[in-house]
Amino acid sequence: MFIRSRNLVAALLAVAVLTVASSCGGEDEQPTLVFSDLNWTSAQVQTRIAQYITEIGYGYETDTVFGSTLPLFQGLIRGDTAITMEIWLPNQDEAWYPAEAAGEVVRLGPSLGDDWQSAFVIPAYLQEEYPDLDSIEDLKEERFKQIFATAETGGKARLVSCVIGWGCEVVNAAQIEAYGLLDHVEVINPGDGAALNADLYGAYQKREPWLGYQWGTNEPAAVLDLVRLDEPPYTDECWETTKACAYGPTQIFIAVHPDVLDDAPDIIEMLRSWSFTIPEYEGVAKWLADNENADVNDGALWWLKGNEAIWSAWVTDEAADAIRTALANSEIPSGWPESS
């Protein structure tokens, strides 16, 4: 009886030790890093590249949450996502600065670089046909307004503005009102970036009139010949009051939830070294345009395979070795969303 009891105690102690060891091991496990999968191409390409490096190079699991600017920013504040590869200012000024001041989000390094954007972009072939159409004020003239009018716009110019749920949706609406264009343009807000781009591509291929929102790092702006109509120049006073002026230079940067600073300091260090620039993205955009069956996953893999000199400067030697081997085998991270 004594021997059995002693064996039982020993067995129970062994189980307890294993349980504690298992628990301690669990505490040391790396967290799954969830990326904000913003619904435009440059952000998705950067997200896929960052996921590849994070998973393959550093051994973290990754995941994504798909959506638009404003809901995903709230998700970043709550910790539903950990990393956002593109925060755009001034588009997100009203949401960003209070959250940053409250310590709810942390700004890391630049992403892409400064960019341009405007709600008043037309194809270059259209301005060649109508050389006097060069300013937003021209949209108030009947002869120019009718160029863009359709059966559904009631005589107004059709203007394809910002995507629903993006920060620029609110900004563009304020600009249009401040410019006195409400009686002259009919605003169309696409459901996503793909719909916005398809609308422009469709008109461009047919050489039809098109008026709407674009930005420098969007795929059509990288591959098509587009012209921005003149607007009053940006000033801080204008932007903080009426917004009756052009966008100022756009800041684009990477942001994380504060927990990532402690949970994944090696990833923070990598992201602080990030240097994926506008010319780098334009190369991906042109490659995607030339390979119509390719998607952002393919574009990210293509860029990684051809730009080791750039991404290897962001990572440790051990991470670079792991990434190099995975790329040679065309390995795909488990956290990438399925190709569409």
CSV table of C-alpha atoms in Angstrom, one decimal:
chain,number,residue,atom,x,y,z
A,1,MET,CA,0.0,0.0,0.0
A,2,PHE,CA,2.8,2.4,0.9
A,3,ILE,CA,4.7,1.6,-2.2
A,4,ARG,CA,1.6,2.3,-4.3
A,5,SER,CA,1.0,5.6,-2.6
A,6,ARG,CA,4.6,6.7,-3.0
A,7,ASN,CA,4.4,5.8,-6.7
A,8,LEU,CA,1.1,7.7,-7.0
A,9,VAL,CA,2.7,10.8,-5.4
A,10,ALA,CA,5.7,10.6,-7.7
A,11,ALA,CA,3.4,10.3,-10.7
A,12,LEU,CA,1.3,13.3,-9.5
A,13,LEU,CA,4.4,15.4,-9.0
A,14,ALA,CA,5.6,14.4,-12.5
A,15,VAL,CA,2.3,15.5,-14.0
A,16,ALA,CA,2.5,18.8,-12.1
A,17,VAL,CA,6.0,19.5,-13.3
A,18,LEU,CA,5.0,18.7,-16.9
A,19,THR,CA,1.9,21.0,-16.5
A,20,VAL,CA,4.0,23.9,-15.2
A,21,ALA,CA,6.6,23.4,-17.9
A,22,SER,CA,3.9,23.3,-20.5
A,23,SER,CA,2.4,26.5,-19.1
A,24,CYS,CA,5.8,28.3,-19.0
A,25,GLY,CA,6.4,27.2,-22.6
A,26,GLY,CA,3.0,28.6,-23.6
A,27,GLU,CA,3.9,32.0,-22.2
A,28,ASP,CA,7.0,32.0,-24.3
A,29,GLU,CA,5.2,31.2,-27.5
A,30,GLN,CA,5.2,34.0,-30.2
A,31,PRO,CA,1.8,35.7,-30.7
A,32,THR,CA,0.0,35.6,-34.0
A,33,LEU,CA,0.4,39.0,-35.6
A,34,VAL,CA,-2.7,40.2,-37.4
A,35,PHE,CA,-2.3,42.6,-40.2
A,36,SER,CA,-4.9,45.2,-41.4
A,37,ASP,CA,-5.6,44.0,-44.9
A,38,LEU,CA,-6.6,47.4,-46.3
A,39,ASN,CA,-8.6,47.2,-49.5
A,40,TRP,CA,-6.2,48.9,-52.0
A,41,THR,CA,-3.3,47.4,-53.9
A,42,SER,CA,-0.3,49.1,-52.5
A,43,ALA,CA,-1.3,48.4,-48.9
A,44,GLN,CA,-2.0,44.8,-49.8
A,45,VAL,CA,1.3,44.3,-51.5
A,46,GLN,CA,3.2,45.8,-48.6
A,47,THR,CA,1.2,43.7,-46.2
A,48,ARG,CA,2.0,40.4,-48.0
A,49,ILE,CA,5.7,41.3,-48.1
A,50,ALA,CA,5.7,42.1,-44.4
A,51,GLN,CA,3.8,38.9,-43.6
A,52,TYR,CA,6.3,36.9,-45.6
A,53,ILE,CA,9.2,38.3,-43.7
A,54,THR,CA,7.4,38.0,-40.4
A,55,GLU,CA,6.4,34.4,-40.9
A,56,ILE,CA,9.3,33.0,-42.8
A,57,GLY,CA,12.1,35.1,-41.4
A,58,TYR,CA,11.1,35.3,-37.8
A,59,GLY,CA,8.8,32.4,-37.2
A,60,TYR,CA,5.6,34.3,-36.2
A,61,GLU,CA,2.2,33.2,-37.3
A,62,THR,CA,0.3,35.9,-39.2
A,63,ASP,CA,-3.2,36.6,-40.2
A,64,THR,CA,-5.2,39.3,-41.8
A,65,VAL,CA,-8.5,41.2,-41.4
A,66,PHE,CA,-9.8,42.6,-44.6
A,67,GLY,CA,-11.6,46.0,-44.7
A,68,SER,CA,-11.5,49.7,-45.3
A,69,THR,CA,-9.6,52.5,-43.6
A,70,LEU,CA,-11.9,53.7,-40.8
A,71,PRO,CA,-13.1,50.3,-39.5
A,72,LEU,CA,-9.6,48.8,-39.6
A,73,PHE,CA,-8.2,51.8,-37.8
A,74,GLN,CA,-10.7,51.2,-35.0
A,75,GLY,CA,-9.6,47.6,-35.0
A,76,LEU,CA,-6.0,48.6,-34.6
A,77,ILE,CA,-6.9,50.7,-31.6
A,78,ARG,CA,-8.8,47.8,-30.0
A,79,GLY,CA,-6.1,45.4,-30.8
A,80,ASP,CA,-8.2,43.3,-33.2
A,81,THR,CA,-5.2,43.9,-35.6
A,82,ALA,CA,-1.6,44.4,-34.7
A,83,ILE,CA,0.0,46.1,-37.7
A,84,THR,CA,-1.2,48.5,-40.4
A,85,MET,CA,1.2,49.1,-43.2
A,86,GLU,CA,-0.4,52.3,-44.6
A,87,ILE,CA,-1.7,55.1,-42.4
A,88,TRP,CA,-2.5,58.1,-44.6
A,89,LEU,CA,-2.5,61.7,-43.3
A,90,PRO,CA,-4.2,64.1,-43.8
A,91,ASN,CA,-7.0,61.7,-44.7
A,92,GLN,CA,-7.0,60.2,-41.2
A,93,ASP,CA,-6.1,63.3,-39.2
A,94,GLU,CA,-9.2,63.4,-37.1
A,95,ALA,CA,-8.9,59.7,-36.0
A,96,TRP,CA,-5.1,59.4,-35.9
A,97,TYR,CA,-3.9,62.3,-33.7
A,98,PRO,CA,-6.3,61.7,-30.7
A,99,ALA,CA,-5.5,58.0,-30.8
A,100,GLU,CA,-1.7,58.7,-31.0
A,101,ALA,CA,-1.9,61.2,-28.1
A,102,ALA,CA,-3.8,58.6,-26.0
A,103,GLY,CA,-1.1,56.0,-26.6
A,104,GLU,CA,-3.6,53.7,-28.4
A,105,VAL,CA,-1.4,53.4,-31.5
A,106,VAL,CA,2.3,53.8,-32.3
A,107,ARG,CA,3.8,55.3,-35.4
A,108,LEU,CA,6.8,53.5,-36.9
A,109,GLY,CA,8.7,54.2,-40.0
A,110,PRO,CA,7.6,55.7,-43.4
A,111,SER,CA,5.6,53.6,-45.8
A,112,LEU,CA,5.9,54.4,-49.6
A,113,GLY,CA,6.8,58.1,-49.0
A,114,ASP,CA,4.9,61.3,-49.7
A,115,ASP,CA,2.2,60.9,-52.4
A,116,TRP,CA,-0.4,63.0,-54.2
A,117,GLN,CA,-4.1,62.6,-54.4
A,118,SER,CA,-7.1,64.5,-55.9
A,119,ALA,CA,-10.8,64.0,-56.6
A,120,PHE,CA,-10.4,65.9,-59.8
A,121,VAL,CA,-8.4,63.7,-62.2
A,122,ILE,CA,-9.1,63.3,-65.9
A,123,PRO,CA,-7.4,61.2,-68.6
A,124,ALA,CA,-4.7,63.2,-70.6
A,125,TYR,CA,-6.4,62.4,-73.9
A,126,LEU,CA,-9.4,64.3,-72.6
A,127,GLN,CA,-7.5,67.4,-71.9
A,128,GLU,CA,-5.8,67.2,-75.3
A,129,GLU,CA,-9.3,67.2,-76.8
A,130,TYR,CA,-10.5,70.1,-74.5
A,131,PRO,CA,-7.3,72.1,-73.6
A,132,ASP,CA,-9.3,74.8,-71.8
A,133,LEU,CA,-10.5,72.2,-69.3
A,134,ASP,CA,-7.8,72.6,-66.8
A,135,SER,CA,-9.4,73.7,-63.5
A,136,ILE,CA,-12.1,72.7,-61.1
A,137,GLU,CA,-13.8,76.0,-61.8
A,138,ASP,CA,-14.3,74.8,-65.4
A,139,LEU,CA,-16.7,72.1,-64.1
A,140,LYS,CA,-19.2,74.8,-63.4
A,141,GLU,CA,-19.4,75.7,-67.1
A,142,GLU,CA,-22.2,73.9,-69.0
A,143,ARG,CA,-20.0,73.0,-71.9
A,144,PHE,CA,-17.6,71.1,-69.7
A,145,LYS,CA,-20.1,69.7,-67.4
A,146,GLN,CA,-21.9,68.0,-70.3
A,147,ILE,CA,-18.7,66.2,-71.2
A,148,PHE,CA,-19.1,64.1,-68.1
A,149,ALA,CA,-22.9,64.0,-67.8
A,150,THR,CA,-24.8,60.7,-68.2
A,151,ALA,CA,-28.4,59.7,-68.4
A,152,GLU,CA,-28.3,59.0,-64.6
A,153,THR,CA,-26.7,62.3,-63.4
A,154,GLY,CA,-29.5,64.7,-64.3
A,155,GLY,CA,-27.3,67.0,-66.3
A,156,LYS,CA,-24.5,67.1,-63.8
A,157,ALA,CA,-20.9,65.9,-64.3
A,158,ARG,CA,-20.4,62.4,-63.1
A,159,LEU,CA,-17.6,62.4,-60.5
A,160,VAL,CA,-16.3,59.0,-59.2
A,161,SER,CA,-15.1,59.9,-55.8
A,162,CYS,CA,-13.5,58.1,-52.8
A,163,VAL,CA,-14.4,54.5,-51.8
A,164,ILE,CA,-17.1,54.1,-49.1
A,165,GLY,CA,-15.4,53.8,-45.7
A,166,TRP,CA,-12.1,55.4,-46.6
A,167,GLY,CA,-11.0,58.7,-44.9
A,168,CYS,CA,-11.0,60.5,-48.2
A,169,GLU,CA,-14.7,59.9,-48.6
A,170,VAL,CA,-15.4,62.6,-46.0
A,171,VAL,CA,-12.6,64.9,-47.2
A,172,ASN,CA,-13.7,64.8,-50.8
A,173,ALA,CA,-17.3,65.5,-49.9
A,174,ALA,CA,-16.1,68.6,-47.9
A,175,GLN,CA,-14.0,69.8,-50.8
A,176,ILE,CA,-16.8,69.4,-53.3
A,177,GLU,CA,-19.2,71.4,-51.1
A,178,ALA,CA,-16.5,74.1,-50.3
A,179,TYR,CA,-15.8,74.6,-54.0
A,180,GLY,CA,-19.5,75.2,-54.7
A,181,LEU,CA,-19.8,72.1,-56.9
A,182,LEU,CA,-22.8,70.5,-55.4
A,183,ASP,CA,-25.0,71.8,-58.2
A,184,HIS,CA,-22.6,70.8,-60.8
A,185,VAL,CA,-21.3,67.3,-60.0
A,186,GLU,CA,-23.1,64.0,-59.2
A,187,VAL,CA,-20.8,62.1,-56.8
A,188,ILE,CA,-20.4,58.3,-57.2
A,189,ASN,CA,-18.8,56.5,-54.2
A,190,PRO,CA,-17.6,53.0,-55.3
A,191,GLY,CA,-17.9,50.1,-52.9
A,192,ASP,CA,-14.2,49.2,-53.0
A,193,GLY,CA,-10.9,50.1,-54.7
A,194,ALA,CA,-11.3,47.5,-57.4
A,195,ALA,CA,-14.6,49.1,-58.5
A,196,LEU,CA,-12.9,52.5,-58.6
A,197,ASN,CA,-10.1,51.3,-60.7
A,198,ALA,CA,-12.4,49.3,-63.0
A,199,ASP,CA,-14.5,52.4,-63.7
A,200,LEU,CA,-11.4,54.3,-64.8
A,201,TYR,CA,-9.9,51.5,-66.8
A,202,GLY,CA,-13.2,50.9,-68.6
A,203,ALA,CA,-13.4,54.5,-69.6
A,204,TYR,CA,-9.8,54.8,-70.6
A,205,GLN,CA,-9.8,51.7,-72.8
A,206,LYS,CA,-12.8,53.3,-74.7
A,207,ARG,CA,-11.2,56.7,-74.6
A,208,GLU,CA,-14.4,58.1,-72.9
A,209,PRO,CA,-14.6,61.0,-70.5
A,210,TRP,CA,-13.8,60.3,-66.9
A,211,LEU,CA,-13.6,62.5,-63.8
A,212,GLY,CA,-12.7,61.3,-60.4
A,213,TYR,CA,-10.5,60.4,-57.5
A,214,GLN,CA,-7.0,59.0,-57.8
A,215,TRP,CA,-3.7,59.0,-56.0
A,216,GLY,CA,-0.1,58.5,-57.1
A,217,THR,CA,0.5,55.0,-55.8
A,218,ASN,CA,-2.8,53.6,-57.1
A,219,GLU,CA,-2.3,51.2,-60.0
A,220,PRO,CA,-4.1,53.2,-62.7
A,221,ALA,CA,-2.1,56.3,-61.8
A,222,ALA,CA,1.1,54.3,-62.1
A,223,VAL,CA,0.4,53.0,-65.6
A,224,LEU,CA,-2.0,55.5,-67.2
A,225,ASP,CA,-1.5,59.0,-68.5
A,226,LEU,CA,-3.7,61.2,-66.1
A,227,VAL,CA,-4.0,64.9,-65.4
A,228,ARG,CA,-5.1,66.7,-62.3
A,229,LEU,CA,-7.3,69.7,-62.6
A,230,ASP,CA,-6.0,72.8,-60.9
A,231,GLU,CA,-7.2,73.6,-57.4
A,232,PRO,CA,-6.3,76.4,-55.0
A,233,PRO,CA,-3.1,75.5,-53.2
A,234,TYR,CA,-3.0,73.8,-49.9
A,235,THR,CA,-2.7,75.8,-46.7
A,236,ASP,CA,-3.0,74.7,-43.1
A,237,GLU,CA,-5.7,77.3,-42.4
A,238,CYS,CA,-7.8,76.1,-45.4
A,239,TRP,CA,-7.5,72.5,-44.5
A,240,GLU,CA,-8.4,73.0,-40.9
A,241,THR,CA,-11.5,75.0,-41.9
A,242,THR,CA,-13.3,74.8,-45.2
A,243,LYS,CA,-11.0,72.4,-47.2
A,244,ALA,CA,-11.6,74.6,-50.3
A,245,CYS,CA,-8.0,73.7,-51.5
A,246,ALA,CA,-6.0,70.9,-52.8
A,247,TYR,CA,-4.7,68.1,-50.6
A,248,GLY,CA,-1.3,68.8,-49.1
A,249,PRO,CA,1.6,66.4,-49.3
A,250,THR,CA,0.4,63.1,-48.0
A,251,GLN,CA,2.3,61.3,-45.2
A,252,ILE,CA,2.2,57.5,-45.3
A,253,PHE,CA,3.6,55.5,-42.5
A,254,ILE,CA,3.4,52.1,-40.6
A,255,ALA,CA,1.5,51.9,-37.3
A,256,VAL,CA,1.1,49.2,-34.7
A,257,HIS,CA,-0.9,48.5,-31.6
A,258,PRO,CA,1.2,49.2,-28.5
A,259,ASP,CA,1.3,45.6,-27.4
A,260,VAL,CA,3.5,44.7,-30.4
A,261,LEU,CA,6.3,46.7,-28.9
A,262,ASP,CA,6.7,44.1,-26.2
A,263,ASP,CA,5.3,41.1,-27.9
A,264,ALA,CA,7.4,41.3,-31.1
A,265,PRO,CA,10.4,43.7,-30.6
A,266,ASP,CA,12.2,42.0,-33.5
A,267,ILE,CA,9.3,42.8,-35.9
A,268,ILE,CA,9.3,46.3,-34.6
A,269,GLU,CA,13.0,46.7,-35.4
A,270,MET,CA,12.3,45.2,-38.9
A,271,LEU,CA,9.4,47.6,-39.6
A,272,ARG,CA,11.5,50.6,-38.4
A,273,SER,CA,14.0,49.7,-41.2
A,274,TRP,CA,11.3,49.4,-43.8
A,275,SER,CA,12.0,51.2,-47.1
A,276,PHE,CA,9.4,50.1,-49.6
A,277,THR,CA,9.2,53.3,-51.7
A,278,ILE,CA,6.8,54.6,-54.4
A,279,PRO,CA,9.2,53.6,-57.3
A,280,GLU,CA,9.3,50.1,-55.8
A,281,TYR,CA,5.5,49.9,-55.7
A,282,GLU,CA,5.2,51.3,-59.2
A,283,GLY,CA,7.4,48.4,-60.4
A,284,VAL,CA,4.9,45.9,-58.8
A,285,ALA,CA,1.9,47.8,-60.2
A,286,LYS,CA,3.3,47.7,-63.8
A,287,TRP,CA,4.1,44.0,-63.4
A,288,LEU,CA,0.6,43.3,-62.2
A,289,ALA,CA,-0.8,45.3,-65.2
A,290,ASP,CA,1.3,43.2,-67.6
A,291,ASN,CA,0.3,39.9,-65.9
A,292,GLU,CA,-3.5,40.1,-65.9
A,293,ASN,CA,-4.0,36.8,-64.2
A,294,ALA,CA,-1.6,37.7,-61.3
A,295,ASP,CA,-2.8,39.0,-57.9
A,296,VAL,CA,-1.2,40.8,-55.0
A,297,ASN,CA,0.2,37.6,-53.6
A,298,ASP,CA,2.0,36.9,-56.9
A,299,GLY,CA,3.2,40.6,-57.0
A,300,ALA,CA,4.6,40.4,-53.5
A,301,LEU,CA,6.4,37.1,-54.3
A,302,TRP,CA,7.7,38.6,-57.6
A,303,TRP,CA,9.1,41.6,-55.8
A,304,LEU,CA,10.7,39.6,-53.0
A,305,LYS,CA,12.5,37.3,-55.4
A,306,GLY,CA,13.9,40.3,-57.4
A,307,ASN,CA,14.8,42.7,-54.6
A,308,GLU,CA,16.9,40.8,-52.0
A,309,ALA,CA,19.3,43.7,-51.7
A,310,ILE,CA,16.5,45.9,-50.4
A,311,TRP,CA,14.6,43.6,-48.0
A,312,SER,CA,17.7,41.9,-46.6
A,313,ALA,CA,18.8,45.3,-45.2
A,314,TRP,CA,15.6,45.2,-43.0
A,315,VAL,CA,16.2,41.9,-41.4
A,316,THR,CA,18.8,39.8,-39.4
A,317,ASP,CA,21.2,37.5,-41.2
A,318,GLU,CA,19.3,34.5,-39.9
A,319,ALA,CA,16.0,35.8,-41.1
A,320,ALA,CA,17.5,36.6,-44.5
A,321,ASP,CA,18.8,33.1,-44.8
A,322,ALA,CA,15.4,31.6,-44.1
A,323,ILE,CA,13.6,34.0,-46.5
A,324,ARG,CA,16.2,33.3,-49.2
A,325,THR,CA,15.6,29.5,-48.9
A,326,ALA,CA,11.9,29.9,-48.9
A,327,LEU,CA,11.8,32.1,-51.9
A,328,ALA,CA,14.0,29.6,-53.8
A,329,ASN,CA,11.3,27.0,-53.2
A,330,SER,CA,8.4,29.5,-53.9
A,331,GLU,CA,7.2,28.9,-50.4
A,332,ILE,CA,3.9,30.7,-49.4
A,333,PRO,CA,3.2,31.9,-45.9
A,334,SER,CA,0.3,30.2,-44.2
A,335,GLY,CA,-1.2,33.6,-43.2
A,336,TRP,CA,-1.6,34.9,-46.7
A,337,PRO,CA,-5.2,35.1,-47.8
A,338,GLU,CA,-6.1,32.8,-50.6
A,339,SER,CA,-5.4,34.1,-54.1
A,340,SER,CA,-8.5,35.6,-55.7
